[in-house]
Amino acid sequence: MKLITAIIRPFKQDDVKDALSQIGVMGMTVSEVKGFGRQKGHTEIYRGAEYAIDFIPKTKIEVAVTDDLVDKVVDAIVESAKGNKVGDGKIFVTNLEEVVRIRTGETGDDAL
Amino acid sequence: MKLITAIIRPFKQDDVKDALSQIGVMGMTVSEVKGFGRQKGHTEIYRGAEYAIDFIPKTKIEVAVTDDLVDKVVDAIVESAKGNKVGDGKIFVTNLEEVVRIRTGETGDDAL
Amino acid sequence: MKLITAIIRPFKQDDVKDALSQIGVMGMTVSEVKGFGRQKGHTEIYRGAEYAIDFIPKTKIEVAVTDDLVDKVVDAIVESAKGNKVGDGKIFVTNLEEVVRIRTGETGDDAL
Amino acid sequence: MTLRTGQAIAAILLLSPLPAMANEINAGDTAWMLTASALVLIMTLPGLSLFYGGLVRSRNLLSILMQCFTIACAMSLLWFVVGYSLAFSGDGAWIGNLDKAFLSGVTLDSVSGTIPESVFIVFQMTFIMITPALFVGGFAERMNFSAMLMYSVLWSLLVYVPICHWVWGGGWLGQMGLLDFAGGTVVHITAGVSAVVAAVVLGSRNGFPGKPMPPHNLGITVAGAGLLWFGWFGFNGGSQLAADGGAGMAILVTHLSAAAGSLAWMTVEWIRYGKPSVLGIVTGMVAGLGSITPASGFVGPLGGVIIGLSGGVICYFATQFIKGKLKIDDSLDVFPVHGVGGALGTLLAAVFISASWGGAGYAEGVSMASQLSVQAIGVVATVVYTAAVSYLLLKIVGLIVDLRVDGDTEQQGLDLAQHGETGYNL
Amino acid sequence: MTLRTGQAIAAILLLSPLPAMANEINAGDTAWMLTASALVLIMTLPGLSLFYGGLVRSRNLLSILMQCFTIACAMSLLWFVVGYSLAFSGDGAWIGNLDKAFLSGVTLDSVSGTIPESVFIVFQMTFIMITPALFVGGFAERMNFSAMLMYSVLWSLLVYVPICHWVWGGGWLGQMGLLDFAGGTVVHITAGVSAVVAAVVLGSRNGFPGKPMPPHNLGITVAGAGLLWFGWFGFNGGSQLAADGGAGMAILVTHLSAAAGSLAWMTVEWIRYGKPSVLGIVTGMVAGLGSITPASGFVGPLGGVIIGLSGGVICYFATQFIKGKLKIDDSLDVFPVHGVGGALGTLLAAVFISASWGGAGYAEGVSMASQLSVQAIGVVATVVYTAAVSYLLLKIVGLIVDLRVDGDTEQQGLDLAQHGETGYNL
Amino acid sequence: MTLRTGQAIAAILLLSPLPAMANEINAGDTAWMLTASALVLIMTLPGLSLFYGGLVRSRNLLSILMQCFTIACAMSLLWFVVGYSLAFSGDGAWIGNLDKAFLSGVTLDSVSGTIPESVFIVFQMTFIMITPALFVGGFAERMNFSAMLMYSVLWSLLVYVPICHWVWGGGWLGQMGLLDFAGGTVVHITAGVSAVVAAVVLGSRNGFPGKPMPPHNLGITVAGAGLLWFGWFGFNGGSQLAADGGAGMAILVTHLSAAAGSLAWMTVEWIRYGKPSVLGIVTGMVAGLGSITPASGFVGPLGGVIIGLSGGVICYFATQFIKGKLKIDDSLDVFPVHGVGGALGTLLAAVFISASWGGAGYAEGVSMASQLSVQAIGVVATVVYTAAVSYLLLKIVGLIVDLRVDGDTEQQGLDLAQHGETGYNL
Ligand SMILES: Nc1ncnc2c1ncn2[C@@H]1O[C@H](COP(=O)(O)OP(=O)(O)O)[C@@H](O)[C@H]1O
Ligand SMILES: Nc1ncnc2c1ncn2[C@@H]1O[C@H](COP(=O)(O)OP(=O)(O)O)[C@@H](O)[C@H]1O
Ligand SMILES: Nc1ncnc2c1ncn2[C@@H]1O[C@H](COP(=O)(O)OP(=O)(O)O)[C@@H](O)[C@H]1O
């Protein structure tokens, strides 16, 4: 099993959710993060004092999937989150050694 | 060393913390996330406009542990976070290649 | 590629960002978390009712890097986040099987 | 006590030769009108601003506050420059004159009825401040700030000021006997109509109606609602221009209508969805208050309750109709609440003024039917004139600057893009 | 200037044959009473609502706002239907009559003392609005909305209205000479007692007292506190029903008591925990204000300061006792602050009215001891009657609907479960 | 109508033998002054508190609220104990006497001009409450609470009270003919100067000026701004001490100046950065209001607009100068806005009082030049005296307790460290 973590633009969250649902992904976990990268931040001015804000709001989506689904999921995310502008984000894939469903105690692929 | 990540119901946070403390886990990191899964979301109505809110507030707990503790920790979380209803959450286990304690520079099991 | 996750004190965020920028790290993702560990929490009192708050605000920084950079990055974080007091935080290193840049579809080291 | 036809009295006092005595300042009336002015001020800043601000998404909070605040300031200066003079100086049927431009000739000793003219000017100024601030809700979250400012200024000059003159300044509607105690036509219909026209001309927000756009902070919306209710005591009670039984009755019926409108809207929601909501109850409050406004100086307690109940129910269904059926993105429902409520109350005033309903009774030679037709003329004239001029002005402003921000800006939020600030850094 | 015994004067004026002159409206008095009514309104909406709303957990913010708002509206209509009439029309010892039900007979010309009757009605209406809103703090975060609404309406009819009549409407306590200027018994004791009874009948919130339930937004609590102080000028100053030296002195002592109560509570905390807190100081403010309320028309500045200081200290320890010792989950400490403060002030009024303390002095034939015993009777009667009827009503309502939400709802928060909304989408 | 020189009239009335009639209470004037007192109260609590509270970082929100609240309470008691007496009792050139310490002798029947003395006391009390609350903005986010409290009390006694006496209590500046209608010198210059002195003595916040310290919640700042504007009607309008044409004109010019200042500041920003900001417009509002304060009873509408415009522009550049050039961390810009604005208005009052500018006209034998020099003396005396005593007091307090919190506390935030609370648990 793999854990796929995507950092995307916040307003793409619903598109990505829909794309994942369509290919049968049943669950995901989302959080608000701030990103720093090639995409420029912005400037805020308060009573003449200028502040450069480097960190940009991003959304992190984590999806645990069985090995066979990884490529499909990655493709679906790329497709739905793409805007062709710097700052569209990244996808990270890591190995999951175990997954447990708390309610039932099921483990492995069954737990997903 | 393993990193154990649990997605649980927010109000179970204290129970899980207590359960982990009891088996000797000294540290953990917690964050607020929103989950999507089998558990139904809810509907909000504003001046007659209905909005389906699919994402449900969840709490993510991350615990880094030595290999020998993994099973005990997973069991403790399952036990303390279980409510026997859809949406109790999941536990993910990943491998940790290295851990460093910033204050001392200690690494490996010593850093935990 | 590795994913380096550091839990640090919130006010060290800018120092760490600067340190990483200096060694050529181009991107990172930051989020707010609450930590529990050796560092004591605090007490809040509301109309005479005392509440022990165990969880302390921390900042989580995630950086994906190529394998050769891992040690440099870990050192840079340790150096910039250290305050020599309990609670300075921890660094976790995990393996990254794949990285994708959403905008271009590039994968592997190119995507970083 | 004789019936005063609301603020129109001021015009009359200013225009007609009066017995010396009437030109003496009454400290009690003055005390109340100073207070009433402050109360109407708080309705806009921060009342309405917070009410609206809580309803948008957090990235547009500041844009709402900024629009309301800028309008409040710009209208104050406009009133000073020509507005007051055009509305209240001179007795033309269509518009006043420029004799009091820049408030020239207004001194410490100028009197208007039983209060200093300075106080009358400030009181009326707070009305021109709130009216365009109300229509901000119609184009919230997407209008370009400079277009908004240009439009508001032109609109106030070409819509608010003339209609204010027609109704309260000695113009044709007032002369015809239109009953509009505190601004059903002048304030609420004009604001509501202009909001929906702007919503149509600008188009919907991206994602409307499919995408959820829930209020970001209902706590401040309720805070704003409370301040609106509080301030409305000055709005309606102050329109009597005196501290007397008329002001007292105006406040009593205003209060009852607010309560009735709130409970009516809440009840409809409770029946339809099984859940009474806080946004519902405060919206019902505004509906009740908007509806009673034109009638507040004329009707009795029972009339107030009935107007409030009908305002709550009818504005509720109007909201469903505009947004749900017509799919017009009048973002914060200004038209169905203020426009419809204001029209409803203007019409019902003709009914509940009847002494048999506990109202102040019809003027000599006036029947319910004749009064109703005058009221209908007032409503129609206001709707038509406002809609036409608003539409034209938007088109003209649109030739000069973009009416709407671009898609990226809308995405990112107006706060950052247009004002360089963010609402929350918690 | 002669001493007026607070709002009771109104009753007297309404009941007794008066010289014609007294039935003339004074514009200055009217101006002040219009304002005072608005000030008491702002205490409930949004003052108290924000004060309470900030103290609960964020998932119950809207439920608090909703309960306060709904109560305010429902009580306004209740006052219109029968409340005002039962409280202030007729001279029975126990209850008034129905002559003014639906405010029938109240016209533009009706006079009450030196102000229009409409103004007196609105002013008194704001009191019945705030009283049940106060006790919402006792059962916060767990009471079922429909039970809350049913209970509040019945309670106001069967507890507030009769006691209001006893004290201010010509009833037995007023006739006995009870000094309650602005509502120590009528408002604060009744609200406080009912809150603690409800807390006991409903039981504690899940997790109480072990689980931390810190305030979710102290900023809005302080905002609400500021509005309460502001509005209290109208509450106590308006109870004079005139703009005169009595109103001025009432506001002066009210203000001093608020300041003294604030600093007293803060100091106790500072000594006990080493940290003065903002929640502490605003709670002390409410304690000081609640305590001075019954005494505000009678005592002098020094009396005001002493009452404030004792209110701050005694209410502090009462809070520790109820929650810490008795483990009663009167969630927002309504009883120890309002109930205890109101009783304290009612008793101390008998002391500090003494001319030797700078107060207005005793009435003919009254001594400190005799006055104290009247005050004690007033306090005891109010406590006993309120407790008994509140308890009974809760039991009766509990037969019809659930008093409490279920465990899941409490967990999830009342906002979403009962009102279908969430407070914050930042 | 004759010109009153602001609050100084009160002193005169208290000091001089008056015809019997003048000692009669006017209900209208009293109604207005009761209201005006409440309005000034709301400026501090919660107006200014929210305005400032939103500007700091979230971890210091409560410390700001706490400081403002504690000051408000402590100053009220100080006023009761000796403040009022030293300021307004006795006719010394430098300071009053102690005859009215503890407000002894103030009864229900005490009269001051046409209002009860109790009302005059409360009104003036609200001024001593807000003045030190204003300077909290200078040392925000770093001053130790106990030092803050000690300093504020001493400062009020040794700076505010004497200067209040000099200007309004019959002291040398008033006698010299200084025009300060509502507190350009007494309130705004003293607060502004003290703020910048404290900023220098305490040193900058850690990280200033490099580290971004954006406002944490501009929504509550705007809410506070709205309440300030609302309350300022009482501040300036109440300084007339009567409900008459003078009060009306004061409010009219105050309002116009606020609007003009807002738009001026906004326009400068728009030109310089391409973006008008909400923080900018509300700051301009305060600048406009602060500037008109000393002049509000003397100038006409045109004067009000001009003073507002200059206030907005000049305070803007003063802010850039102090923070940007001099790198003085007067955290919330109290000096450039209040100090500079107050001085500006005090000087401009001498110009725009001229009848040729629509003002009230000079007193007999006074020319613009002579008045200007009196005004300049007033400004300089206030600046020098305030700076010297503030500096000394800070040094003395610093010997007793730490003026500043330590670095860790500043890091963690004052809320938790000093008050044991957190602002937000959302
Ligand atoms: N090396 C990295 N480690 C972790 N997160 C990163 C890294 N590089 C980028 N990110 C995340 O991805 C987001 C987008 O990256 P950015 O460089 O701005 O654009 P792009 O993804 O188009 O190359 C950043 O805001 C950050 O959250
Ligand atoms: N495949 C997944 N990847 C990541 N998170 C998941 C996944 N499936 C579920 N979750 C998380 O677990 C939570 C609970 O899952 P859900 O399907 O609702 O119930 P259960 O855990 O009882 O099967 C979700 O809200 C989500 O946060
Ligand atoms: N075993 C752990 N797993 C996950 N996070 C941990 C663990 N131990 C500590 N942390 C995180 O690191 C932070 C600092 O740890 P702490 O024990 O307080 O100090 P130190 O890092 O100096 O030993 C904690 O607040 C927590 O967020």
PDB file of C-alpha atoms in Angstrom, chain C residues 3 10 24 27 30 60 64 77 82 96 107-108 111-112:
ATOM      1  CA  LEU C   3      11.006  13.535   2.865  1.00  0.00           C
ATOM      2  CA  PRO C  10       6.712  28.352  15.592  1.00  0.00           C
ATOM      3  CA  GLY C  24      19.611  25.794  -2.144  1.00  0.00           C
ATOM      4  CA  GLY C  27      10.530  24.493  -1.726  1.00  0.00           C
ATOM      5  CA  VAL C  30       4.548  24.179   6.408  1.00  0.00           C
ATOM      6  CA  LYS C  60       5.760  21.257  11.021  1.00  0.00           C
ATOM      7  CA  ALA C  64      11.373  16.758  -0.091  1.00  0.00           C
ATOM      8  CA  ILE C  77      17.473  22.586  10.333  1.00  0.00           C
ATOM      9  CA  LYS C  82      18.053  24.907  18.007  1.00  0.00           C
ATOM     10  CA  LEU C  96      10.066   9.000  -0.927  1.00  0.00           C
ATOM     11  CA  THR C 107       8.859  12.939 -11.889  1.00  0.00           C
ATOM     12  CA  GLY C 108      11.782  12.019  -9.666  1.00  0.00           C
ATOM     13  CA  ALA C 111      10.200  17.340  -9.901  1.00  0.00           C
ATOM     14  CA  LEU C 112      11.920  18.891  -6.898  1.00  0.00           C
TER      15      LEU C 112
END
